[in-house]
Amino acid sequence: MKRLSIKMRVTLWYALLMLALVVVVLALVSVVGDYVATSGTKDALIAAVEDNMDEVEYDDGELEIDDDFAGLKNGVSSIVYTQDGELVVGSIPSGFETDLPLEETTVRTVSANGRTYYIYDREITFKKHDSLWIRGIVLASDSAGLANAAMKSAFIVLPFLLLVAVLGGYLITKKAFAPFDTISSAANAISEGSDLSGRIEIGSGKDEIHRLAETFNRMFARLETSFEQERQFTSDVSHELRTPVSVITAQCEYTLEYGENTQDYREALATVQRQTHRMHALISQMLEYTRLERGTYTIHREKIDISELVQLLCEERSLAPEKGIALTCEVSPNVVGEVDVMLLERLLTNLLNNAYQYGRENGTIRVQLRAQQGMAMLSVSDDGIGIAQEDIPKIWNRFYQADASRTANTAGSTGLGLSMVQQIVKLHGGTVWVESEPDKGSTFTVCIPI
Ligand code: ADP
């Protein structure tokens, strides 16, 4: 059964069902039809005989048959016999010859000359005279003719209907299932080929199959976007790694060719070191970022005092001052929330790194934390170079660096820091934005539900 296609299974199922139905209907027609026909005839037979009983009487010793006596009524022949079986009134239907004795029983079925008759006998008793008998005879086959005709038509019509129903059903099922073939061949073509832009085209509609096709199409669109992002990511990564590798290669070639003294080699090595640091930062940030972006990172939320964590990070950071920048920390106490500690640390570190990197020498960085309407509001402000308005939307893109020249020589710059911040905020169901003015400074604000 499992090897059969669904449309064959459906067709087979209702073919069998219809067949069973036809058999049951035919059986019912034959039984009920027969019963109705025979019982109708038998009732007529009994009625005719019993009506005629009242029409036979003795008047002054003379046998008198009333005018109302019906010798033939509704196909029933009524015959009056003496007790000895001599015919008094009535005529026997032609072809009906029987020596069946007169007997008061129920209706009897008699066959004569290949035909079936029903007969019904009743005795009429008189006070002073011998009793008489009335026998009713009716041809069974005549009365059953209608039922027979109905049966015959049922035997012809029902199998024909069965055939039409099965054939019609098969065609409808076939038509209904046709889009599945389209869907599966389209899906095969898309999955076998490298082109993910293909879609399933089965026209418009709102039924289950159209909804399935829509779901598939949405899935293909999603896959296409993911593959495109994947491709873009790989190309971005190779592009980013190519720069330091080219610098190292060029530096080595140059120094090997023209390097004359230890000083030249030291400078070359310093460049190589800077570039490898850059590559190292790039690779480790990329790994972290990929895990975050692909959703393979499982967020470990724990209830912590965010105020303490921020305070601690700021204190650690101010232990090693950079560029003479002063770090101030204004933290409202007891901001408690369920967050991923590692990710929150990474977020604040990235924002602080940027603030130091793009901050003014001997300037200030302000870290603020407060709770507001069920949200933890964390902001990092610097008074550094700021960001041009047109660059603001782009800084969240991975590998984007607003001014490559100012970061090119910075080993830790990867252009991934803010993308990571954005992913972390997203994982916590929060938002992040920046307010900035060139040469005045920037304020990054993170808002996370707690
Ligand atoms: P990067 O490793 O280059 O800092 P980010 O993703 O952290 O990468 O930042 C992207 C870009 O946004 C930076 O290259 C810089 O141009 C800009 N930017 C980020 N933070 C600041 C800031 N505090 N002040 C000025 N510009 C910033």
Short mmCIF file of C-alpha atoms and ligand atoms in Angstrom, two decimals:
data_model
loop_
_atom_site.label_atom_id
_atom_site.label_comp_id
_atom_site.label_asym_id
_atom_site.label_seq_id
_atom_site.Cartn_x
_atom_site.Cartn_y
_atom_site.Cartn_z
CA MET A 1 0.00 0.00 0.00
CA LYS A 2 2.83 2.35 0.90
CA ARG A 3 4.26 2.02 -2.59
CA LEU A 4 1.09 3.43 -4.12
CA SER A 5 0.90 7.15 -4.70
CA ILE A 6 -1.52 9.14 -2.53
CA LYS A 7 -3.82 9.77 -5.46
CA MET A 8 -4.01 6.02 -6.18
CA ARG A 9 -4.63 5.31 -2.51
CA VAL A 10 -7.40 7.90 -2.31
CA THR A 11 -8.99 6.63 -5.53
CA LEU A 12 -8.75 3.01 -4.40
CA TRP A 13 -10.25 3.89 -1.04
CA TYR A 14 -13.38 5.52 -2.32
CA ALA A 15 -13.70 3.05 -5.22
CA LEU A 16 -13.95 0.31 -2.60
CA LEU A 17 -16.24 2.44 -0.48
CA MET A 18 -18.50 3.19 -3.44
CA LEU A 19 -18.48 -0.51 -4.40
CA ALA A 20 -19.54 -1.48 -0.90
CA LEU A 21 -22.21 1.22 -1.04
CA VAL A 22 -23.52 -0.03 -4.39
CA VAL A 23 -23.63 -3.64 -3.14
CA VAL A 24 -25.51 -2.57 0.00
CA VAL A 25 -27.95 -0.40 -1.98
CA LEU A 26 -28.59 -3.21 -4.51
CA ALA A 27 -29.16 -5.71 -1.74
CA LEU A 28 -31.54 -3.30 -0.01
CA VAL A 29 -33.37 -2.53 -3.25
CA SER A 30 -33.83 -6.21 -3.97
CA VAL A 31 -34.96 -7.16 -0.45
CA VAL A 32 -37.14 -4.14 0.25
CA GLY A 33 -38.48 -4.00 -3.33
CA ASP A 34 -39.44 -7.65 -3.16
CA TYR A 35 -41.01 -7.22 0.23
CA VAL A 36 -42.98 -4.13 -0.77
CA ALA A 37 -44.18 -5.74 -3.99
CA THR A 38 -45.21 -9.06 -2.46
CA SER A 39 -46.72 -7.59 0.67
CA GLY A 40 -48.71 -5.12 -1.47
CA THR A 41 -50.02 -7.97 -3.63
CA LYS A 42 -50.74 -10.20 -0.66
CA ASP A 43 -52.64 -7.40 1.09
CA ALA A 44 -54.71 -6.83 -2.04
CA LEU A 45 -55.38 -10.57 -2.24
CA ILE A 46 -56.56 -10.82 1.35
CA ALA A 47 -58.66 -7.66 1.05
CA ALA A 48 -60.38 -8.87 -2.13
CA VAL A 49 -61.20 -12.26 -0.61
CA GLU A 50 -62.47 -10.78 2.63
CA ASP A 51 -64.60 -8.17 0.87
CA ASN A 52 -66.20 -10.88 -1.25
CA MET A 53 -67.04 -13.01 1.80
CA ASP A 54 -69.80 -10.57 2.72
CA GLU A 55 -71.31 -10.78 -0.75
CA VAL A 56 -72.15 -14.50 -0.53
CA GLU A 57 -75.28 -15.51 1.45
CA TYR A 58 -78.37 -17.75 1.49
CA ASP A 59 -81.75 -16.14 1.03
CA ASP A 60 -84.77 -18.46 1.49
CA GLY A 61 -82.50 -21.45 0.99
CA GLU A 62 -81.23 -20.03 -2.27
CA LEU A 63 -77.55 -19.20 -2.67
CA GLU A 64 -77.33 -15.54 -3.50
CA ILE A 65 -74.27 -13.77 -4.80
CA ASP A 66 -74.53 -9.98 -4.45
CA ASP A 67 -73.79 -7.73 -7.39
CA ASP A 68 -70.91 -6.29 -5.41
CA PHE A 69 -69.10 -9.61 -5.61
CA ALA A 70 -65.93 -8.87 -7.61
CA GLY A 71 -64.77 -11.83 -9.62
CA LEU A 72 -61.67 -9.89 -10.64
CA LYS A 73 -60.40 -6.98 -8.56
CA ASN A 74 -56.89 -5.52 -8.54
CA GLY A 75 -55.70 -8.57 -10.46
CA VAL A 76 -57.19 -10.89 -7.84
CA SER A 77 -59.55 -13.58 -9.14
CA SER A 78 -62.08 -14.67 -6.53
CA ILE A 79 -63.72 -18.06 -6.94
CA VAL A 80 -66.45 -19.57 -4.77
CA TYR A 81 -66.33 -23.35 -4.17
CA THR A 82 -68.60 -25.77 -2.37
CA GLN A 83 -67.21 -27.80 0.46
CA ASP A 84 -66.57 -30.60 -2.02
CA GLY A 85 -64.50 -28.36 -4.14
CA GLU A 86 -67.07 -27.71 -6.88
CA LEU A 87 -66.80 -24.33 -8.52
CA VAL A 88 -69.88 -22.19 -7.84
CA VAL A 89 -68.95 -18.71 -9.02
CA GLY A 90 -65.89 -17.13 -10.61
CA SER A 91 -63.34 -18.21 -13.13
CA ILE A 92 -59.90 -19.61 -12.64
CA PRO A 93 -57.15 -17.56 -14.36
CA SER A 94 -56.11 -19.27 -17.55
CA GLY A 95 -53.03 -21.39 -17.14
CA PHE A 96 -53.55 -21.77 -13.42
CA GLU A 97 -54.19 -25.41 -12.81
CA THR A 98 -53.76 -26.74 -9.33
CA ASP A 99 -55.28 -29.36 -7.16
CA LEU A 100 -54.16 -27.60 -4.00
CA PRO A 101 -56.85 -28.40 -1.38
CA LEU A 102 -58.92 -25.60 0.10
CA GLU A 103 -57.42 -24.74 3.43
CA GLU A 104 -57.70 -21.82 5.82
CA THR A 105 -54.07 -20.79 6.17
CA THR A 106 -52.12 -17.72 5.41
CA VAL A 107 -51.33 -16.71 1.85
CA ARG A 108 -49.66 -19.56 -0.01
CA THR A 109 -47.28 -19.35 -2.95
CA VAL A 110 -48.00 -21.74 -5.77
CA SER A 111 -46.18 -22.33 -9.03
CA ALA A 112 -48.12 -23.30 -12.08
CA ASN A 113 -46.94 -23.38 -15.69
CA GLY A 114 -43.77 -21.58 -14.80
CA ARG A 115 -45.58 -18.69 -13.17
CA THR A 116 -45.91 -17.85 -9.50
CA TYR A 117 -49.28 -17.24 -7.91
CA TYR A 118 -50.43 -16.33 -4.44
CA ILE A 119 -53.58 -17.99 -3.24
CA TYR A 120 -55.70 -17.29 -0.20
CA ASP A 121 -58.61 -19.47 0.97
CA ARG A 122 -61.39 -18.54 3.38
CA GLU A 123 -64.35 -20.63 4.53
CA ILE A 124 -67.78 -18.96 4.85
CA THR A 125 -69.98 -20.77 7.33
CA PHE A 126 -73.77 -20.47 7.44
CA LYS A 127 -76.13 -21.52 10.25
CA LYS A 128 -78.49 -23.69 8.29
CA HIS A 129 -76.49 -24.54 5.21
CA ASP A 130 -73.21 -26.10 4.32
CA SER A 131 -70.27 -23.78 4.35
CA LEU A 132 -68.70 -22.43 1.17
CA TRP A 133 -65.09 -21.50 0.29
CA ILE A 134 -63.69 -18.45 -1.41
CA ARG A 135 -60.31 -18.73 -3.00
CA GLY A 136 -58.40 -15.66 -4.16
CA ILE A 137 -55.74 -16.09 -6.80
CA VAL A 138 -53.28 -13.47 -7.96
CA LEU A 139 -50.30 -13.65 -10.26
CA ALA A 140 -47.19 -12.82 -8.26
CA SER A 141 -44.94 -11.90 -11.16
CA ASP A 142 -47.26 -9.18 -12.45
CA SER A 143 -47.28 -7.30 -9.24
CA ALA A 144 -43.53 -7.68 -8.76
CA GLY A 145 -42.92 -6.29 -12.25
CA LEU A 146 -42.36 -2.75 -11.07
CA ALA A 147 -39.96 -3.84 -8.38
CA ASN A 148 -38.17 -5.99 -10.91
CA ALA A 149 -37.88 -3.11 -13.32
CA ALA A 150 -36.54 -0.88 -10.53
CA MET A 151 -34.06 -3.58 -9.60
CA LYS A 152 -32.90 -3.99 -13.19
CA SER A 153 -32.38 -0.24 -13.60
CA ALA A 154 -30.52 -0.14 -10.28
CA PHE A 155 -28.23 -2.94 -11.50
CA ILE A 156 -27.42 -0.95 -14.63
CA VAL A 157 -27.35 2.59 -13.21
CA LEU A 158 -25.45 1.98 -9.96
CA PRO A 159 -22.36 0.28 -11.47
CA PHE A 160 -22.33 3.01 -14.11
CA LEU A 161 -22.50 5.68 -11.38
CA LEU A 162 -19.71 3.83 -9.56
CA LEU A 163 -17.56 4.00 -12.67
CA VAL A 164 -18.29 7.70 -13.21
CA ALA A 165 -17.61 8.50 -9.53
CA VAL A 166 -14.31 6.62 -9.46
CA LEU A 167 -13.15 8.08 -12.76
CA GLY A 168 -14.23 11.60 -11.81
CA GLY A 169 -12.62 11.25 -8.39
CA TYR A 170 -9.39 10.00 -9.92
CA LEU A 171 -9.26 12.93 -12.34
CA ILE A 172 -9.99 15.49 -9.59
CA THR A 173 -7.36 13.96 -7.29
CA LYS A 174 -4.88 13.87 -10.14
CA LYS A 175 -5.54 17.53 -10.90
CA ALA A 176 -5.37 18.46 -7.20
CA PHE A 177 -2.06 16.70 -6.74
CA ALA A 178 -0.51 18.02 -9.95
CA PRO A 179 0.96 21.13 -8.19
CA PHE A 180 2.90 18.78 -5.89
CA ASP A 181 4.83 17.55 -8.92
CA THR A 182 5.53 21.17 -9.84
CA ILE A 183 6.62 21.91 -6.28
CA SER A 184 8.90 18.89 -6.03
CA SER A 185 10.54 19.47 -9.43
CA ALA A 186 11.02 23.18 -8.65
CA ALA A 187 12.47 22.31 -5.23
CA ASN A 188 14.76 19.73 -6.83
CA ALA A 189 15.93 22.18 -9.46
CA ILE A 190 16.71 24.75 -6.75
CA SER A 191 18.44 22.33 -4.41
CA GLU A 192 20.47 20.65 -7.15
CA GLY A 193 21.56 23.86 -8.88
CA SER A 194 23.54 26.66 -7.33
CA ASP A 195 20.95 29.27 -8.24
CA LEU A 196 18.79 29.94 -5.23
CA SER A 197 16.81 32.69 -6.90
CA GLY A 198 14.36 30.17 -8.45
CA ARG A 199 10.82 30.07 -7.03
CA ILE A 200 7.84 27.72 -7.25
CA GLU A 201 5.28 29.08 -9.69
CA ILE A 202 1.84 27.50 -9.36
CA GLY A 203 -0.28 30.58 -9.88
CA SER A 204 -2.41 32.29 -7.29
CA GLY A 205 -4.70 30.54 -4.84
CA LYS A 206 -5.41 30.21 -1.17
CA ASP A 207 -5.67 26.45 -0.67
CA GLU A 208 -3.26 24.24 1.27
CA ILE A 209 -1.05 23.56 -1.74
CA HIS A 210 -0.64 27.24 -2.54
CA ARG A 211 0.18 27.92 1.09
CA LEU A 212 2.77 25.13 0.99
CA ALA A 213 4.31 26.64 -2.15
CA GLU A 214 4.41 30.04 -0.45
CA THR A 215 6.14 28.51 2.59
CA PHE A 216 8.71 26.89 0.32
CA ASN A 217 9.26 30.17 -1.50
CA ARG A 218 9.76 32.01 1.79
CA MET A 219 12.24 29.32 2.82
CA PHE A 220 14.12 29.68 -0.47
CA ALA A 221 14.19 33.47 -0.05
CA ARG A 222 15.57 33.06 3.48
CA LEU A 223 18.17 30.57 2.22
CA GLU A 224 19.11 32.88 -0.59
CA THR A 225 19.64 35.76 1.87
CA SER A 226 21.70 33.54 4.19
CA PHE A 227 23.86 32.27 1.36
CA GLU A 228 24.30 35.80 0.09
CA GLN A 229 25.32 36.97 3.59
CA GLU A 230 27.67 34.01 3.87
CA ARG A 231 29.23 34.85 0.52
CA GLN A 232 29.51 38.50 1.48
CA PHE A 233 31.06 37.58 4.81
CA THR A 234 33.67 35.31 3.23
CA SER A 235 34.54 37.98 0.71
CA ASP A 236 34.76 40.66 3.43
CA VAL A 237 36.96 38.44 5.57
CA SER A 238 39.37 37.59 2.77
CA HIS A 239 39.49 41.24 1.82
CA GLU A 240 40.26 42.26 5.41
CA LEU A 241 42.94 39.60 5.82
CA ARG A 242 44.52 40.37 2.50
CA THR A 243 45.57 43.87 3.59
CA PRO A 244 47.84 42.88 6.52
CA VAL A 245 49.20 39.89 4.57
CA SER A 246 50.09 42.18 1.62
CA VAL A 247 51.74 44.67 3.98
CA ILE A 248 53.81 41.88 5.60
CA THR A 249 54.81 40.41 2.22
CA ALA A 250 55.75 43.77 0.78
CA GLN A 251 57.68 44.75 3.93
CA CYS A 252 59.59 41.45 3.94
CA GLU A 253 60.43 41.64 0.23
CA TYR A 254 61.58 45.23 0.55
CA THR A 255 63.73 44.64 3.62
CA LEU A 256 65.28 41.46 2.20
CA GLU A 257 66.19 43.35 -0.94
CA TYR A 258 67.23 46.70 0.46
CA GLY A 259 67.64 46.19 4.22
CA GLU A 260 71.13 47.22 5.19
CA ASN A 261 71.37 47.31 8.92
CA THR A 262 69.75 46.14 12.11
CA GLN A 263 67.66 49.29 12.24
CA ASP A 264 66.01 48.44 8.90
CA TYR A 265 65.29 44.92 10.06
CA ARG A 266 63.89 46.17 13.40
CA GLU A 267 61.53 48.50 11.59
CA ALA A 268 60.44 45.71 9.27
CA LEU A 269 59.84 43.40 12.19
CA ALA A 270 57.85 46.09 14.00
CA THR A 271 55.58 46.39 10.94
CA VAL A 272 55.20 42.61 10.76
CA GLN A 273 54.36 42.52 14.44
CA ARG A 274 51.76 45.27 14.09
CA GLN A 275 50.13 43.52 11.15
CA THR A 276 50.09 40.13 12.87
CA HIS A 277 48.48 41.76 15.90
CA ARG A 278 45.90 43.19 13.58
CA MET A 279 45.30 39.78 12.00
CA HIS A 280 45.10 38.19 15.39
CA ALA A 281 42.52 40.71 16.57
CA LEU A 282 40.63 40.31 13.34
CA ILE A 283 40.52 36.52 13.52
CA SER A 284 39.46 36.31 17.15
CA GLN A 285 36.82 39.03 16.76
CA MET A 286 35.59 37.37 13.59
CA LEU A 287 35.14 34.07 15.37
CA GLU A 288 33.24 35.71 18.18
CA TYR A 289 31.14 37.74 15.79
CA THR A 290 30.34 34.71 13.62
CA ARG A 291 29.11 32.76 16.62
CA LEU A 292 26.91 35.66 17.64
CA GLU A 293 25.56 36.34 14.20
CA ARG A 294 24.88 32.73 13.24
CA GLY A 295 22.94 32.16 16.41
CA THR A 296 25.26 29.31 17.48
CA TYR A 297 26.03 31.25 20.64
CA THR A 298 23.73 30.18 23.46
CA ILE A 299 23.00 33.13 25.65
CA HIS A 300 23.57 32.38 29.35
CA ARG A 301 21.43 34.79 31.28
CA GLU A 302 22.04 35.19 34.96
CA LYS A 303 20.68 37.64 37.46
CA ILE A 304 23.48 40.03 38.32
CA ASP A 305 24.04 43.46 39.71
CA ILE A 306 24.86 45.29 36.48
CA SER A 307 25.96 48.36 38.48
CA GLU A 308 28.73 46.34 40.13
CA LEU A 309 29.89 44.84 36.85
CA VAL A 310 30.07 48.24 35.10
CA GLN A 311 31.80 49.82 38.08
CA LEU A 312 34.38 47.02 38.18
CA LEU A 313 35.12 47.18 34.46
CA CYS A 314 35.60 50.94 34.64
CA GLU A 315 37.95 50.64 37.60
CA GLU A 316 40.04 47.99 35.84
CA ARG A 317 40.18 50.11 32.73
CA SER A 318 41.28 53.26 34.51
CA LEU A 319 44.22 51.35 36.01
CA ALA A 320 45.95 51.52 32.62
CA PRO A 321 45.25 55.02 31.32
CA GLU A 322 45.60 55.60 27.57
CA LYS A 323 46.30 58.88 25.78
CA GLY A 324 45.99 60.67 29.12
CA ILE A 325 42.23 60.19 29.00
CA ALA A 326 40.32 60.37 32.29
CA LEU A 327 37.54 57.84 32.76
CA THR A 328 34.59 58.82 34.96
CA CYS A 329 31.92 56.39 36.00
CA GLU A 330 28.45 57.48 37.17
CA VAL A 331 26.60 54.35 38.10
CA SER A 332 23.22 54.23 39.88
CA PRO A 333 23.40 51.46 42.45
CA ASN A 334 21.44 48.21 42.31
CA VAL A 335 20.59 48.06 38.64
CA VAL A 336 19.84 44.35 38.63
CA GLY A 337 18.92 42.33 35.56
CA GLU A 338 19.19 39.00 33.82
CA VAL A 339 22.00 39.33 31.32
CA ASP A 340 24.81 37.32 29.79
CA VAL A 341 27.81 38.58 31.79
CA MET A 342 30.40 37.67 29.17
CA LEU A 343 28.48 39.42 26.43
CA LEU A 344 27.82 42.49 28.54
CA GLU A 345 31.54 42.70 29.33
CA ARG A 346 32.35 42.39 25.63
CA LEU A 347 29.81 45.15 24.83
CA LEU A 348 31.22 47.62 27.34
CA THR A 349 34.81 46.73 26.38
CA ASN A 350 34.09 47.39 22.69
CA LEU A 351 32.45 50.74 23.46
CA LEU A 352 35.31 51.72 25.76
CA ASN A 353 37.91 50.61 23.18
CA ASN A 354 36.30 52.89 20.62
CA ALA A 355 35.98 55.74 23.10
CA TYR A 356 39.71 55.51 23.86
CA GLN A 357 40.67 54.97 20.25
CA TYR A 358 38.63 57.86 18.84
CA GLY A 359 38.77 60.00 22.01
CA ARG A 360 40.78 63.23 22.36
CA GLU A 361 44.20 63.10 23.99
CA ASN A 362 43.90 64.13 27.65
CA GLY A 363 40.16 64.19 27.19
CA THR A 364 37.44 62.44 29.20
CA ILE A 365 35.26 59.40 28.84
CA ARG A 366 32.01 59.19 30.79
CA VAL A 367 30.31 55.92 31.54
CA GLN A 368 26.77 56.21 32.91
CA LEU A 369 24.34 53.55 34.06
CA ARG A 370 20.80 53.97 35.35
CA ALA A 371 17.56 52.06 35.43
CA GLN A 372 14.61 53.59 33.67
CA GLN A 373 11.15 52.06 33.09
CA GLY A 374 12.36 48.47 33.37
CA MET A 375 15.39 49.18 31.22
CA ALA A 376 19.07 49.41 31.99
CA MET A 377 20.44 52.51 30.21
CA LEU A 378 24.17 52.34 29.69
CA SER A 379 25.98 55.13 27.88
CA VAL A 380 29.61 55.74 26.96
CA SER A 381 30.52 59.30 25.93
CA ASP A 382 33.80 60.67 24.68
CA ASP A 383 34.94 64.10 23.57
CA GLY A 384 36.93 62.86 20.61
CA ILE A 385 36.75 63.09 16.84
CA GLY A 386 33.05 62.23 16.53
CA ILE A 387 31.33 60.76 13.50
CA ALA A 388 29.98 62.55 10.46
CA GLN A 389 26.17 62.34 10.17
CA GLU A 390 26.33 60.47 6.87
CA ASP A 391 28.59 57.83 8.41
CA ILE A 392 26.37 57.10 11.41
CA PRO A 393 24.10 54.53 9.71
CA LYS A 394 27.14 52.70 8.31
CA ILE A 395 29.22 52.28 11.46
CA TRP A 396 27.10 49.25 12.51
CA ASN A 397 28.03 47.34 9.36
CA ARG A 398 30.71 44.75 9.86
CA PHE A 399 34.20 45.76 8.72
CA TYR A 400 33.03 49.32 8.25
CA GLN A 401 35.53 51.94 9.34
CA ALA A 402 34.51 55.55 8.90
CA ASP A 403 37.96 56.75 8.07
CA ALA A 404 40.27 53.92 7.10
CA SER A 405 43.35 56.12 7.22
CA ARG A 406 42.87 56.93 10.90
CA THR A 407 42.47 53.28 11.85
CA ALA A 408 44.73 51.53 9.35
CA ASN A 409 47.65 51.51 11.66
CA THR A 410 45.75 50.59 14.75
CA ALA A 411 46.32 46.94 15.47
CA GLY A 412 43.03 46.45 17.34
CA SER A 413 40.79 48.00 14.66
CA THR A 414 38.75 45.50 12.78
CA GLY A 415 35.51 47.25 11.98
CA LEU A 416 33.68 44.47 13.83
CA GLY A 417 33.37 46.09 17.28
CA LEU A 418 30.08 47.91 16.77
CA SER A 419 28.51 45.06 14.72
CA MET A 420 29.20 42.87 17.72
CA VAL A 421 27.70 45.45 20.09
CA GLN A 422 24.60 45.48 17.94
CA GLN A 423 24.34 41.66 17.95
CA ILE A 424 24.74 41.52 21.74
CA VAL A 425 22.03 44.15 22.25
CA LYS A 426 19.77 42.24 19.87
CA LEU A 427 20.32 38.99 21.78
CA HIS A 428 19.21 40.81 24.94
CA GLY A 429 16.16 42.25 23.22
CA GLY A 430 17.38 45.83 23.55
CA THR A 431 18.36 48.80 21.38
CA VAL A 432 21.51 50.82 20.77
CA TRP A 433 22.02 54.22 19.19
CA VAL A 434 24.63 56.95 18.88
CA GLU A 435 24.59 60.72 19.09
CA SER A 436 27.69 62.30 17.65
CA GLU A 437 29.13 65.51 16.29
CA PRO A 438 32.44 65.68 14.45
CA ASP A 439 35.24 67.10 16.64
CA LYS A 440 32.95 67.28 19.65
CA GLY A 441 32.55 63.64 20.57
CA SER A 442 30.14 60.72 20.56
CA THR A 443 27.70 59.13 22.99
CA PHE A 444 26.72 55.52 22.50
CA THR A 445 23.61 54.49 24.47
CA VAL A 446 22.52 50.92 25.07
CA CYS A 447 19.08 50.13 26.41
CA ILE A 448 18.40 46.57 27.65
CA PRO A 449 15.25 45.27 29.33
CA ILE A 450 15.95 44.01 32.84
P1 ADP B 1 36.70 49.63 14.70
O1 ADP B 1 37.41 48.38 15.00
O2 ADP B 1 37.16 50.28 13.44
O3 ADP B 1 36.63 50.56 15.84
P2 ADP B 1 33.89 49.48 15.09
O4 ADP B 1 32.85 48.60 14.48
O5 ADP B 1 34.05 49.44 16.57
O6 ADP B 1 35.24 49.16 14.37
O7 ADP B 1 33.55 50.94 14.67
C1 ADP B 1 33.24 51.23 13.33
C2 ADP B 1 33.60 52.64 13.00
O8 ADP B 1 32.77 53.55 13.72
C3 ADP B 1 35.00 53.01 13.40
O9 ADP B 1 35.91 52.70 12.40
C4 ADP B 1 34.92 54.50 13.62
O10 ADP B 1 35.07 55.17 12.39
C5 ADP B 1 33.49 54.71 14.09
N1 ADP B 1 33.45 54.86 15.55
C6 ADP B 1 33.14 53.93 16.45
N2 ADP B 1 33.18 54.43 17.69
C7 ADP B 1 33.52 55.72 17.60
C8 ADP B 1 33.72 56.79 18.52
N3 ADP B 1 33.56 56.63 19.83
N4 ADP B 1 34.07 58.00 18.03
C9 ADP B 1 34.21 58.20 16.71
N5 ADP B 1 34.03 57.24 15.79
C10 ADP B 1 33.69 56.02 16.21
#
